[in-house]
mmCIF file of C-alpha atoms in Angstrom:
data_model
loop_
_atom_site.group_PDB
_atom_site.id
_atom_site.type_symbol
_atom_site.label_atom_id
_atom_site.label_comp_id
_atom_site.label_asym_id
_atom_site.label_seq_id
_atom_site.Cartn_x
_atom_site.Cartn_y
_atom_site.Cartn_z
ATOM 1 C CA MET Y 1 -9.152 19.543 -3.523
ATOM 2 C CA LYS Y 2 -6.960 22.317 -4.136
ATOM 3 C CA SER Y 3 -7.179 22.179 -8.046
ATOM 4 C CA ASP Y 4 -10.966 22.224 -7.757
ATOM 5 C CA ARG Y 5 -10.771 25.334 -5.987
ATOM 6 C CA LEU Y 6 -8.344 26.902 -8.486
ATOM 7 C CA VAL Y 7 -10.938 26.407 -11.162
ATOM 8 C CA ALA Y 8 -13.627 27.755 -9.242
ATOM 9 C CA ILE Y 9 -11.654 31.080 -8.435
ATOM 10 C CA LEU Y 10 -11.006 31.433 -12.053
ATOM 11 C CA LEU Y 11 -14.644 31.082 -13.084
ATOM 12 C CA LEU Y 12 -15.435 33.645 -10.209
ATOM 13 C CA LEU Y 13 -12.903 36.030 -11.536
ATOM 14 C CA GLN Y 14 -14.624 35.739 -14.952
ATOM 15 C CA ARG Y 15 -17.991 36.210 -13.721
ATOM 16 C CA ARG Y 16 -17.175 39.205 -11.141
ATOM 17 C CA GLU Y 17 -14.337 40.690 -12.907
ATOM 18 C CA GLN Y 18 -13.005 41.507 -9.525
ATOM 19 C CA VAL Y 19 -13.060 39.887 -6.257
ATOM 20 C CA THR Y 20 -11.237 40.127 -2.697
ATOM 21 C CA ALA Y 21 -10.068 37.250 -0.788
ATOM 22 C CA ALA Y 22 -12.836 37.499 1.859
ATOM 23 C CA GLU Y 23 -15.372 37.070 -1.175
ATOM 24 C CA VAL Y 24 -13.411 34.095 -2.328
ATOM 25 C CA ALA Y 25 -13.127 32.695 1.040
ATOM 26 C CA LYS Y 26 -16.914 32.865 1.646
ATOM 27 C CA GLU Y 27 -18.032 31.512 -1.607
ATOM 28 C CA LEU Y 28 -15.604 28.380 -1.426
ATOM 29 C CA GLU Y 29 -16.166 28.034 2.453
ATOM 30 C CA ILE Y 30 -12.299 28.376 3.043
ATOM 31 C CA SER Y 31 -10.239 30.784 5.277
ATOM 32 C CA GLU Y 32 -9.100 33.919 3.940
ATOM 33 C CA ARG Y 33 -5.523 32.799 4.324
ATOM 34 C CA THR Y 34 -6.009 29.793 2.047
ATOM 35 C CA ALA Y 35 -7.908 31.953 -0.324
ATOM 36 C CA ARG Y 36 -4.716 34.195 -0.784
ATOM 37 C CA ARG Y 37 -2.682 31.332 -1.040
ATOM 38 C CA ASP Y 38 -4.966 29.845 -3.963
ATOM 39 C CA LEU Y 39 -4.794 33.113 -5.656
ATOM 40 C CA ASP Y 40 -1.281 33.330 -5.477
ATOM 41 C CA ALA Y 41 -0.986 29.734 -6.995
ATOM 42 C CA LEU Y 42 -2.845 30.769 -9.907
ATOM 43 C CA GLY Y 43 -0.126 33.354 -10.674
ATOM 44 C CA VAL Y 44 2.638 30.725 -10.110
ATOM 45 C CA ALA Y 45 0.721 28.413 -12.553
ATOM 46 C CA GLY Y 46 0.827 31.352 -15.333
ATOM 47 C CA ILE Y 47 -2.509 32.493 -15.015
ATOM 48 C CA PRO Y 48 -2.421 36.352 -15.472
ATOM 49 C CA VAL Y 49 -4.182 37.403 -11.977
ATOM 50 C CA TYR Y 50 -2.844 40.428 -10.239
ATOM 51 C CA SER Y 51 -3.884 42.352 -7.133
ATOM 52 C CA ILE Y 52 -5.161 45.950 -6.668
ATOM 53 C CA GLN Y 53 -4.381 47.373 -3.115
ATOM 54 C CA GLY Y 54 -6.467 50.092 -1.280
ATOM 55 C CA ARG Y 55 -10.085 50.152 0.003
ATOM 56 C CA SER Y 56 -11.710 49.270 -3.527
ATOM 57 C CA GLY Y 57 -8.923 46.660 -3.934
ATOM 58 C CA GLY Y 58 -8.928 42.761 -5.200
ATOM 59 C CA TRP Y 59 -7.991 40.606 -7.528
ATOM 60 C CA ARG Y 60 -8.551 40.569 -11.360
ATOM 61 C CA LEU Y 61 -7.578 38.748 -14.519
ATOM 62 C CA LEU Y 62 -5.268 40.796 -16.788
ATOM 63 C CA GLY Y 63 -7.105 42.110 -19.498
ATOM 64 C CA GLY Y 64 -10.649 41.758 -17.798
ATOM 65 C CA GLY Y 65 -10.751 38.104 -18.785
ATOM 66 C CA ARG Y 66 -14.475 37.517 -19.432
ATOM 67 C CA THR Y 67 -16.299 34.233 -20.242
ATOM 68 C CA ASP Y 68 -14.344 33.702 -23.534
ATOM 69 C CA LEU Y 69 -11.206 33.882 -21.554
ATOM 70 C CA SER Y 70 -9.773 36.650 -23.639
ATOM 71 C CA GLY Y 71 -7.404 37.489 -20.773
ATOM 72 C CA LEU Y 72 -5.471 34.152 -21.358
ATOM 73 C CA THR Y 73 -2.642 33.249 -23.868
ATOM 74 C CA ALA Y 74 -2.494 29.658 -25.090
ATOM 75 C CA SER Y 75 0.355 28.782 -22.997
ATOM 76 C CA GLU Y 76 -1.506 30.304 -19.601
ATOM 77 C CA ALA Y 77 -4.631 28.273 -20.515
ATOM 78 C CA ARG Y 78 -2.611 25.101 -20.913
ATOM 79 C CA ALA Y 79 -1.010 26.056 -17.692
ATOM 80 C CA LEU Y 80 -4.369 26.188 -15.845
ATOM 81 C CA PHE Y 81 -5.130 22.913 -17.284
ATOM 82 C CA LEU Y 82 -1.842 21.259 -16.339
ATOM 83 C CA VAL Y 83 -2.770 22.364 -12.435
ATOM 84 C CA ALA Y 84 -6.348 20.816 -12.645
ATOM 85 C CA GLY Y 85 -6.034 18.153 -15.164
ATOM 86 C CA PRO Y 86 -4.747 15.309 -12.579
ATOM 87 C CA ALA Y 87 -7.281 15.868 -10.026
ATOM 88 C CA ALA Y 88 -10.049 15.849 -12.571
ATOM 89 C CA ALA Y 89 -8.721 12.529 -14.132
ATOM 90 C CA ALA Y 90 -8.868 10.741 -10.827
ATOM 91 C CA GLU Y 91 -11.816 8.517 -10.429
ATOM 92 C CA ALA Y 92 -12.778 9.846 -7.040
ATOM 93 C CA ALA Y 93 -12.606 13.478 -8.693
ATOM 94 C CA ALA Y 94 -15.679 15.630 -7.606
ATOM 95 C CA PRO Y 95 -18.049 16.017 -10.410
ATOM 96 C CA GLU Y 96 -18.030 19.948 -9.677
ATOM 97 C CA LEU Y 97 -14.557 19.875 -10.783
ATOM 98 C CA LYS Y 98 -15.081 17.770 -13.965
ATOM 99 C CA ALA Y 99 -18.058 20.200 -14.812
ATOM 100 C CA SER Y 100 -15.954 23.148 -14.258
ATOM 101 C CA LEU Y 101 -13.295 22.185 -16.574
ATOM 102 C CA ARG Y 102 -15.955 21.286 -19.175
ATOM 103 C CA LYS Y 103 -17.205 24.749 -18.919
ATOM 104 C CA LEU Y 104 -13.824 26.169 -19.080
ATOM 105 C CA VAL Y 105 -13.021 24.282 -22.318
ATOM 106 C CA ARG Y 106 -16.185 25.765 -23.923
ATOM 107 C CA ALA Y 107 -15.189 29.214 -22.845
ATOM 108 C CA LEU Y 108 -11.718 28.955 -24.405
ATOM 109 C CA PRO Y 109 -11.133 30.365 -27.966
ATOM 110 C CA GLU Y 110 -11.168 27.524 -30.557
ATOM 111 C CA THR Y 111 -7.527 27.729 -31.342
ATOM 112 C CA PHE Y 112 -6.679 27.176 -27.608
ATOM 113 C CA ARG Y 113 -8.959 24.063 -26.906
ATOM 114 C CA THR Y 114 -6.870 21.255 -28.274
ATOM 115 C CA GLN Y 115 -3.668 21.806 -26.247
ATOM 116 C CA ALA Y 116 -5.864 22.723 -23.285
ATOM 117 C CA GLU Y 117 -7.812 19.440 -23.418
ATOM 118 C CA SER Y 118 -4.327 17.591 -24.135
ATOM 119 C CA ALA Y 119 -2.764 19.343 -21.177
ATOM 120 C CA ALA Y 120 -5.599 18.343 -18.913
ATOM 121 C CA SER Y 121 -5.259 14.692 -20.020
ATOM 122 C CA SER Y 122 -1.561 14.391 -19.930
ATOM 123 C CA MET Y 123 -1.060 13.485 -16.741
ATOM 124 C CA ILE Y 124 -2.408 11.388 -13.676
ATOM 125 C CA VAL Y 125 -1.630 11.103 -10.171
ATOM 126 C CA ASP Y 126 -2.167 7.342 -8.973
ATOM 127 C CA SER Y 127 -2.517 7.347 -5.039
ATOM 128 C CA GLN Y 128 -2.265 3.604 -4.544
ATOM 129 C CA PRO Y 129 1.144 2.629 -3.496
ATOM 130 C CA TRP Y 130 3.071 -0.396 -4.838
ATOM 131 C CA GLY Y 131 2.626 -2.619 -1.543
ATOM 132 C CA ALA Y 132 4.786 -0.737 1.165
ATOM 133 C CA THR Y 133 4.997 3.227 0.272
ATOM 134 C CA GLY Y 134 8.670 4.083 -0.284
ATOM 135 C CA ALA Y 135 10.445 7.267 0.554
ATOM 136 C CA ALA Y 136 9.340 10.355 -1.197
ATOM 137 C CA LYS Y 137 11.888 11.046 -4.398
ATOM 138 C CA PRO Y 138 12.284 14.455 -5.975
ATOM 139 C CA PRO Y 139 10.701 14.854 -9.749
ATOM 140 C CA PRO Y 140 13.289 13.281 -12.304
ATOM 141 C CA PRO Y 141 14.502 15.554 -15.302
ATOM 142 C CA PHE Y 142 12.803 15.548 -18.392
ATOM 143 C CA ILE Y 143 9.273 15.750 -17.098
ATOM 144 C CA ASP Y 144 8.585 19.192 -18.695
ATOM 145 C CA VAL Y 145 9.949 17.973 -22.100
ATOM 146 C CA LEU Y 146 7.871 14.774 -22.178
ATOM 147 C CA GLN Y 147 4.762 16.476 -21.081
ATOM 148 C CA ASP Y 148 5.122 18.977 -23.773
ATOM 149 C CA ALA Y 149 5.627 16.037 -26.376
ATOM 150 C CA VAL Y 150 2.284 14.606 -25.012
ATOM 151 C CA ILE Y 151 0.606 17.717 -25.289
ATOM 152 C CA ARG Y 152 1.931 18.684 -28.821
ATOM 153 C CA GLY Y 153 1.470 15.019 -29.976
ATOM 154 C CA VAL Y 154 4.777 14.366 -31.076
ATOM 155 C CA GLN Y 155 7.329 11.357 -31.034
ATOM 156 C CA ALA Y 156 10.725 11.509 -29.181
ATOM 157 C CA GLN Y 157 13.753 9.793 -28.839
ATOM 158 C CA LEU Y 158 14.631 8.183 -25.378
ATOM 159 C CA SER Y 159 18.029 7.198 -24.036
ATOM 160 C CA TYR Y 160 16.933 4.675 -21.470
ATOM 161 C CA VAL Y 161 18.733 2.297 -18.970
ATOM 162 C CA ASP Y 162 16.528 -0.987 -18.325
ATOM 163 C CA SER Y 163 16.103 -3.045 -15.281
ATOM 164 C CA ALA Y 164 19.185 -4.973 -16.182
ATOM 165 C CA GLY Y 165 21.469 -1.782 -16.722
ATOM 166 C CA LYS Y 166 21.411 -2.170 -20.514
ATOM 167 C CA GLU Y 167 21.484 1.028 -22.274
ATOM 168 C CA SER Y 168 19.268 1.643 -25.380
ATOM 169 C CA GLU Y 169 18.091 4.313 -27.863
ATOM 170 C CA ARG Y 170 14.113 4.135 -28.240
ATOM 171 C CA ILE Y 171 11.550 6.099 -30.648
ATOM 172 C CA VAL Y 172 8.526 6.322 -28.594
ATOM 173 C CA HIS Y 173 5.034 7.894 -29.081
ATOM 174 C CA PRO Y 174 4.491 9.562 -25.624
ATOM 175 C CA LEU Y 175 0.930 9.311 -24.506
ATOM 176 C CA GLY Y 176 0.996 10.425 -20.854
ATOM 177 C CA LEU Y 177 2.696 10.833 -17.598
ATOM 178 C CA VAL Y 178 2.016 9.137 -14.259
ATOM 179 C CA VAL Y 179 3.273 9.558 -10.842
ATOM 180 C CA LYS Y 180 2.774 6.825 -8.454
ATOM 181 C CA ASP Y 181 4.662 6.417 -5.028
ATOM 182 C CA SER Y 182 6.634 9.603 -5.887
ATOM 183 C CA ARG Y 183 7.952 7.714 -8.968
ATOM 184 C CA TRP Y 184 7.360 9.008 -12.425
ATOM 185 C CA TYR Y 185 6.314 6.906 -15.215
ATOM 186 C CA LEU Y 186 5.795 7.708 -19.282
ATOM 187 C CA VAL Y 187 3.060 5.869 -20.875
ATOM 188 C CA ALA Y 188 4.101 5.326 -24.527
ATOM 189 C CA HIS Y 189 3.830 3.241 -27.726
ATOM 190 C CA ALA Y 190 7.271 1.622 -28.737
ATOM 191 C CA ASP Y 191 8.249 -1.318 -31.056
ATOM 192 C CA ALA Y 192 6.987 -3.778 -28.460
ATOM 193 C CA GLY Y 193 3.448 -2.151 -28.251
ATOM 194 C CA ARG Y 194 2.101 0.118 -25.478
ATOM 195 C CA ARG Y 195 4.462 0.022 -22.259
ATOM 196 C CA THR Y 196 5.822 2.248 -19.383
ATOM 197 C CA PHE Y 197 9.022 3.738 -18.923
ATOM 198 C CA ARG Y 198 10.434 4.711 -15.612
ATOM 199 C CA LEU Y 199 11.450 8.428 -15.974
ATOM 200 C CA ASP Y 200 14.272 8.117 -13.158
ATOM 201 C CA ARG Y 201 15.897 5.444 -15.915
ATOM 202 C CA VAL Y 202 15.752 8.024 -18.887
ATOM 203 C CA THR Y 203 19.050 9.742 -19.470
ATOM 204 C CA ALA Y 204 18.195 12.089 -22.498
ATOM 205 C CA VAL Y 205 15.062 13.015 -24.572
ATOM 206 C CA VAL Y 206 15.095 14.598 -27.904
ATOM 207 C CA PRO Y 207 11.547 15.269 -29.129
ATOM 208 C CA SER Y 208 10.764 15.360 -32.929
ATOM 209 C CA GLU Y 209 8.074 16.948 -34.997
ATOM 210 C CA THR Y 210 6.596 13.519 -36.414
ATOM 211 C CA LEU Y 211 3.289 13.157 -34.928
ATOM 212 C CA VAL Y 212 2.306 10.088 -32.496
ATOM 213 C CA HIS Y 213 -0.125 7.323 -33.282
ATOM 214 C CA ARG Y 214 -2.915 7.290 -30.871
ATOM 215 C CA ALA Y 215 -6.037 5.730 -31.031
ATOM 216 C CA GLU Y 216 -8.948 8.081 -30.950
ATOM 217 C CA ASP Y 217 -10.487 6.163 -27.875
ATOM 218 C CA PHE Y 218 -7.339 6.162 -25.932
ATOM 219 C CA ASP Y 219 -7.798 7.165 -22.220
ATOM 220 C CA LEU Y 220 -4.705 7.371 -19.994
ATOM 221 C CA THR Y 221 -6.588 6.474 -16.842
ATOM 222 C CA LYS Y 222 -7.986 3.198 -18.096
ATOM 223 C CA SER Y 223 -4.514 2.422 -20.002
ATOM 224 C CA TRP Y 224 -2.688 2.916 -16.721
ATOM 225 C CA ARG Y 225 -5.002 0.673 -14.785
ATOM 226 C CA ASP Y 226 -4.549 -2.019 -17.375
ATOM 227 C CA LEU Y 227 -0.784 -1.849 -17.203
ATOM 228 C CA THR Y 228 -0.541 -1.681 -13.559
ATOM 229 C CA ALA Y 229 -3.110 -4.718 -13.100
ATOM 230 C CA GLU Y 230 -0.607 -6.828 -15.799
ATOM 231 C CA ALA Y 231 2.388 -5.525 -13.556
ATOM 232 C CA GLU Y 232 0.628 -6.754 -10.419
ATOM 233 C CA ARG Y 233 -0.056 -10.239 -11.955
ATOM 234 C CA HIS Y 234 3.512 -10.518 -12.809
ATOM 235 C CA ARG Y 235 4.757 -9.342 -9.259
ATOM 236 C CA THR Y 236 2.528 -11.819 -7.452
ATOM 237 C CA VAL Y 237 3.607 -15.408 -7.288
ATOM 238 C CA VAL Y 238 2.443 -16.237 -3.684
ATOM 239 C CA ASP Y 239 -0.694 -15.828 -1.754
ATOM 240 C CA VAL Y 240 -0.290 -15.728 2.079
ATOM 241 C CA HIS Y 241 -3.085 -16.833 4.218
ATOM 242 C CA ALA Y 242 -3.281 -15.586 7.763
ATOM 243 C CA ASN Y 243 -5.420 -14.651 10.570
ATOM 244 C CA CYS Y 244 -5.165 -11.154 11.971
ATOM 245 C CA ALA Y 245 -6.136 -9.524 15.273
ATOM 246 C CA PRO Y 246 -8.465 -6.514 14.895
ATOM 247 C CA GLU Y 247 -5.930 -4.102 16.470
ATOM 248 C CA GLY Y 248 -3.212 -5.154 14.075
ATOM 249 C CA LEU Y 249 -5.417 -4.788 10.671
ATOM 250 C CA GLY Y 250 -4.432 -1.188 10.473
ATOM 251 C CA PHE Y 251 -0.772 -1.872 10.709
ATOM 252 C CA LEU Y 252 -0.886 -4.753 8.072
ATOM 253 C CA GLN Y 253 -2.932 -2.409 5.553
ATOM 254 C CA ILE Y 254 0.102 0.113 5.810
ATOM 255 C CA ALA Y 255 2.388 -2.547 5.262
ATOM 256 C CA VAL Y 256 0.993 -4.408 2.310
ATOM 257 C CA GLY Y 257 -1.353 -1.702 0.664
ATOM 258 C CA ASP Y 258 -3.715 -2.996 -1.804
ATOM 259 C CA ASN Y 259 -2.188 -6.298 -2.041
ATOM 260 C CA LEU Y 260 -4.544 -7.439 0.984
ATOM 261 C CA GLU Y 261 -8.017 -9.179 0.807
ATOM 262 C CA ILE Y 262 -9.704 -9.121 4.015
ATOM 263 C CA GLY Y 263 -12.467 -11.556 5.095
ATOM 264 C CA PRO Y 264 -15.304 -11.258 7.677
ATOM 265 C CA ALA Y 265 -14.104 -11.700 11.156
ATOM 266 C CA ALA Y 266 -14.358 -15.246 13.053
ATOM 267 C CA SER Y 267 -16.212 -15.907 16.170
ATOM 268 C CA ASP Y 268 -13.028 -15.458 18.168
ATOM 269 C CA GLY Y 269 -12.731 -11.828 16.605
ATOM 270 C CA ARG Y 270 -9.884 -12.569 14.359
ATOM 271 C CA ILE Y 271 -10.092 -11.665 10.854
ATOM 272 C CA PRO Y 272 -8.906 -13.832 7.931
ATOM 273 C CA VAL Y 273 -6.622 -12.464 5.169
ATOM 274 C CA VAL Y 274 -5.093 -13.114 2.040
ATOM 275 C CA ILE Y 275 -1.819 -11.175 1.099
ATOM 276 C CA HIS Y 276 -0.297 -11.132 -2.364
ATOM 277 C CA ALA Y 277 3.169 -11.087 -2.401
ATOM 278 C CA PRO Y 278 6.080 -11.478 -4.700
ATOM 279 C CA SER Y 279 7.978 -13.939 -3.083
ATOM 280 C CA GLU Y 280 7.859 -16.301 0.304
ATOM 281 C CA TYR Y 281 10.937 -15.101 1.651
ATOM 282 C CA GLY Y 282 10.383 -11.500 0.896
ATOM 283 C CA ILE Y 283 7.114 -11.211 2.381
ATOM 284 C CA ALA Y 284 8.183 -13.211 5.457
ATOM 285 C CA GLY Y 285 10.564 -10.732 6.093
ATOM 286 C CA HIS Y 286 8.130 -7.855 5.484
ATOM 287 C CA LEU Y 287 5.483 -9.350 7.846
ATOM 288 C CA ALA Y 288 7.977 -10.449 10.600
ATOM 289 C CA GLY Y 289 7.334 -7.190 12.743
ATOM 290 C CA LEU Y 290 3.526 -7.943 12.754
ATOM 291 C CA VAL Y 291 4.042 -11.335 14.512
ATOM 292 C CA GLU Y 292 2.164 -9.835 17.600
ATOM 293 C CA TRP Y 293 -1.098 -9.693 15.445
ATOM 294 C CA LEU Y 294 -0.721 -11.944 12.677
ATOM 295 C CA GLU Y 295 -0.701 -15.781 12.409
ATOM 296 C CA ILE Y 296 0.352 -17.036 9.060
ATOM 297 C CA THR Y 297 -1.477 -20.026 8.186
ATOM 298 C CA SER Y 298 -0.136 -21.002 4.744
ATOM 299 C CA PRO Y 299 2.026 -21.552 2.821
ATOM 300 C CA GLN Y 300 4.513 -23.496 4.798
ATOM 301 C CA GLY Y 301 7.157 -21.802 3.203
ATOM 302 C CA VAL Y 302 6.455 -18.620 4.643
ATOM 303 C CA ARG Y 303 6.153 -19.970 7.937
ATOM 304 C CA ASN Y 304 9.287 -21.720 7.751
ATOM 305 C CA HIS Y 305 11.262 -18.303 6.748
ATOM 306 C CA LEU Y 306 9.577 -16.732 9.822
ATOM 307 C CA ALA Y 307 10.839 -19.582 12.091
ATOM 308 C CA VAL Y 308 14.430 -18.767 10.578
ATOM 309 C CA ILE Y 309 14.056 -15.042 10.915
ATOM 310 C CA GLY Y 310 12.784 -15.428 14.412
ATOM 311 C CA ALA Y 311 15.708 -17.773 15.422
ATOM 312 C CA ALA Y 312 18.197 -15.248 14.189
ATOM 313 C CA LEU Y 313 16.774 -12.442 15.824
ATOM 314 C CA THR Y 314 16.677 -14.399 19.194
ATOM 315 C CA ARG Y 315 20.399 -15.145 18.648
ATOM 316 C CA ARG Y 316 21.272 -11.638 17.873
ATOM 317 C CA TYR Y 317 19.237 -9.786 20.322
ATOM 318 C CA GLY Y 318 18.147 -12.443 23.056
ATOM 319 C CA GLN Y 319 21.076 -12.152 25.392
ATOM 320 C CA SER Y 320 20.854 -8.435 25.396
ATOM 321 C CA VAL Y 321 17.162 -8.631 26.365
ATOM 322 C CA MET Y 322 18.045 -10.781 29.231
ATOM 323 C CA THR Y 323 20.754 -8.515 30.425
ATOM 324 C CA ASP Y 324 18.553 -5.619 30.170
ATOM 325 C CA THR Y 325 15.950 -7.695 32.092
ATOM 326 C CA ALA Y 326 18.180 -8.642 34.800
ATOM 327 C CA THR Y 327 19.371 -5.132 35.198
ATOM 328 C CA ASP Y 328 16.092 -3.855 35.704
ATOM 329 C CA LEU Y 329 15.277 -6.250 38.363
ATOM 330 C CA GLY Y 330 18.326 -5.607 40.200
ATOM 331 C CA GLY Y 331 17.733 -2.045 40.163
ATOM 332 C CA ALA Y 332 14.301 -2.586 41.374
#
């Protein structure tokens, strides 16, 4: 993971004072081109890395940053943890990355540690999609403002438009940011308890200097897992049972994501599956394109919807298919 490498390169710079792209490439088992891009990325992230040209040249930390990271300012240390933190927070993160961050925290001056640790835990990236993956979306505004509020531990006033289109002003206690399916969420305490806010529905943010109320044992990853599990329970109102041909299973997994349970293959090779869906009609439309591999066994409502969809497709496109087939035969 890139964040893993960035932390490793920083620790390498601290230990050796100066390194070349070739040395970084050899140490991390990557190409020199990738090493140069990573060194440039540290600079873009706000880390004071600079290059020296010539035969004895290489890369250094400004101020000769040693193991106490005296070459980093508070904002620069925070920038590094913003780069590396989301990767380290992932459940599948390499133990080496987590160990590197722990070493880095111990190496920071005492006055930098609190904000650096807050930066590392201020955001997570959830790679699991909400069912089918939607189109990529650009980051919404106010990410930087809200992330700063999370790191500083201060409350903020949100101007927010809910799913029904109702506008409101809310005082919230920002706890962390999450990106899932290219969509950003704020996890926060509000009057109604802990909840999430979609950032594309936020129209204004005014941070305050009033401290947030945060439980000492609060963990953003666990909190997000609990919130998404609850959301999925509300979204799922129907379980669709089906048999899937082995060659179609990959397409089905892409179509429904985590909303799929896969059973052991039957004697005829077909694989029983259960698909969790928010509605019978919606999932019927979603699965109609997989009819070549998928046989829905229940509920009957989904089967009925598929029959209606199939009839409509035949009415609209059946004549053109017969015409094209006749043309091909005539041309033969």
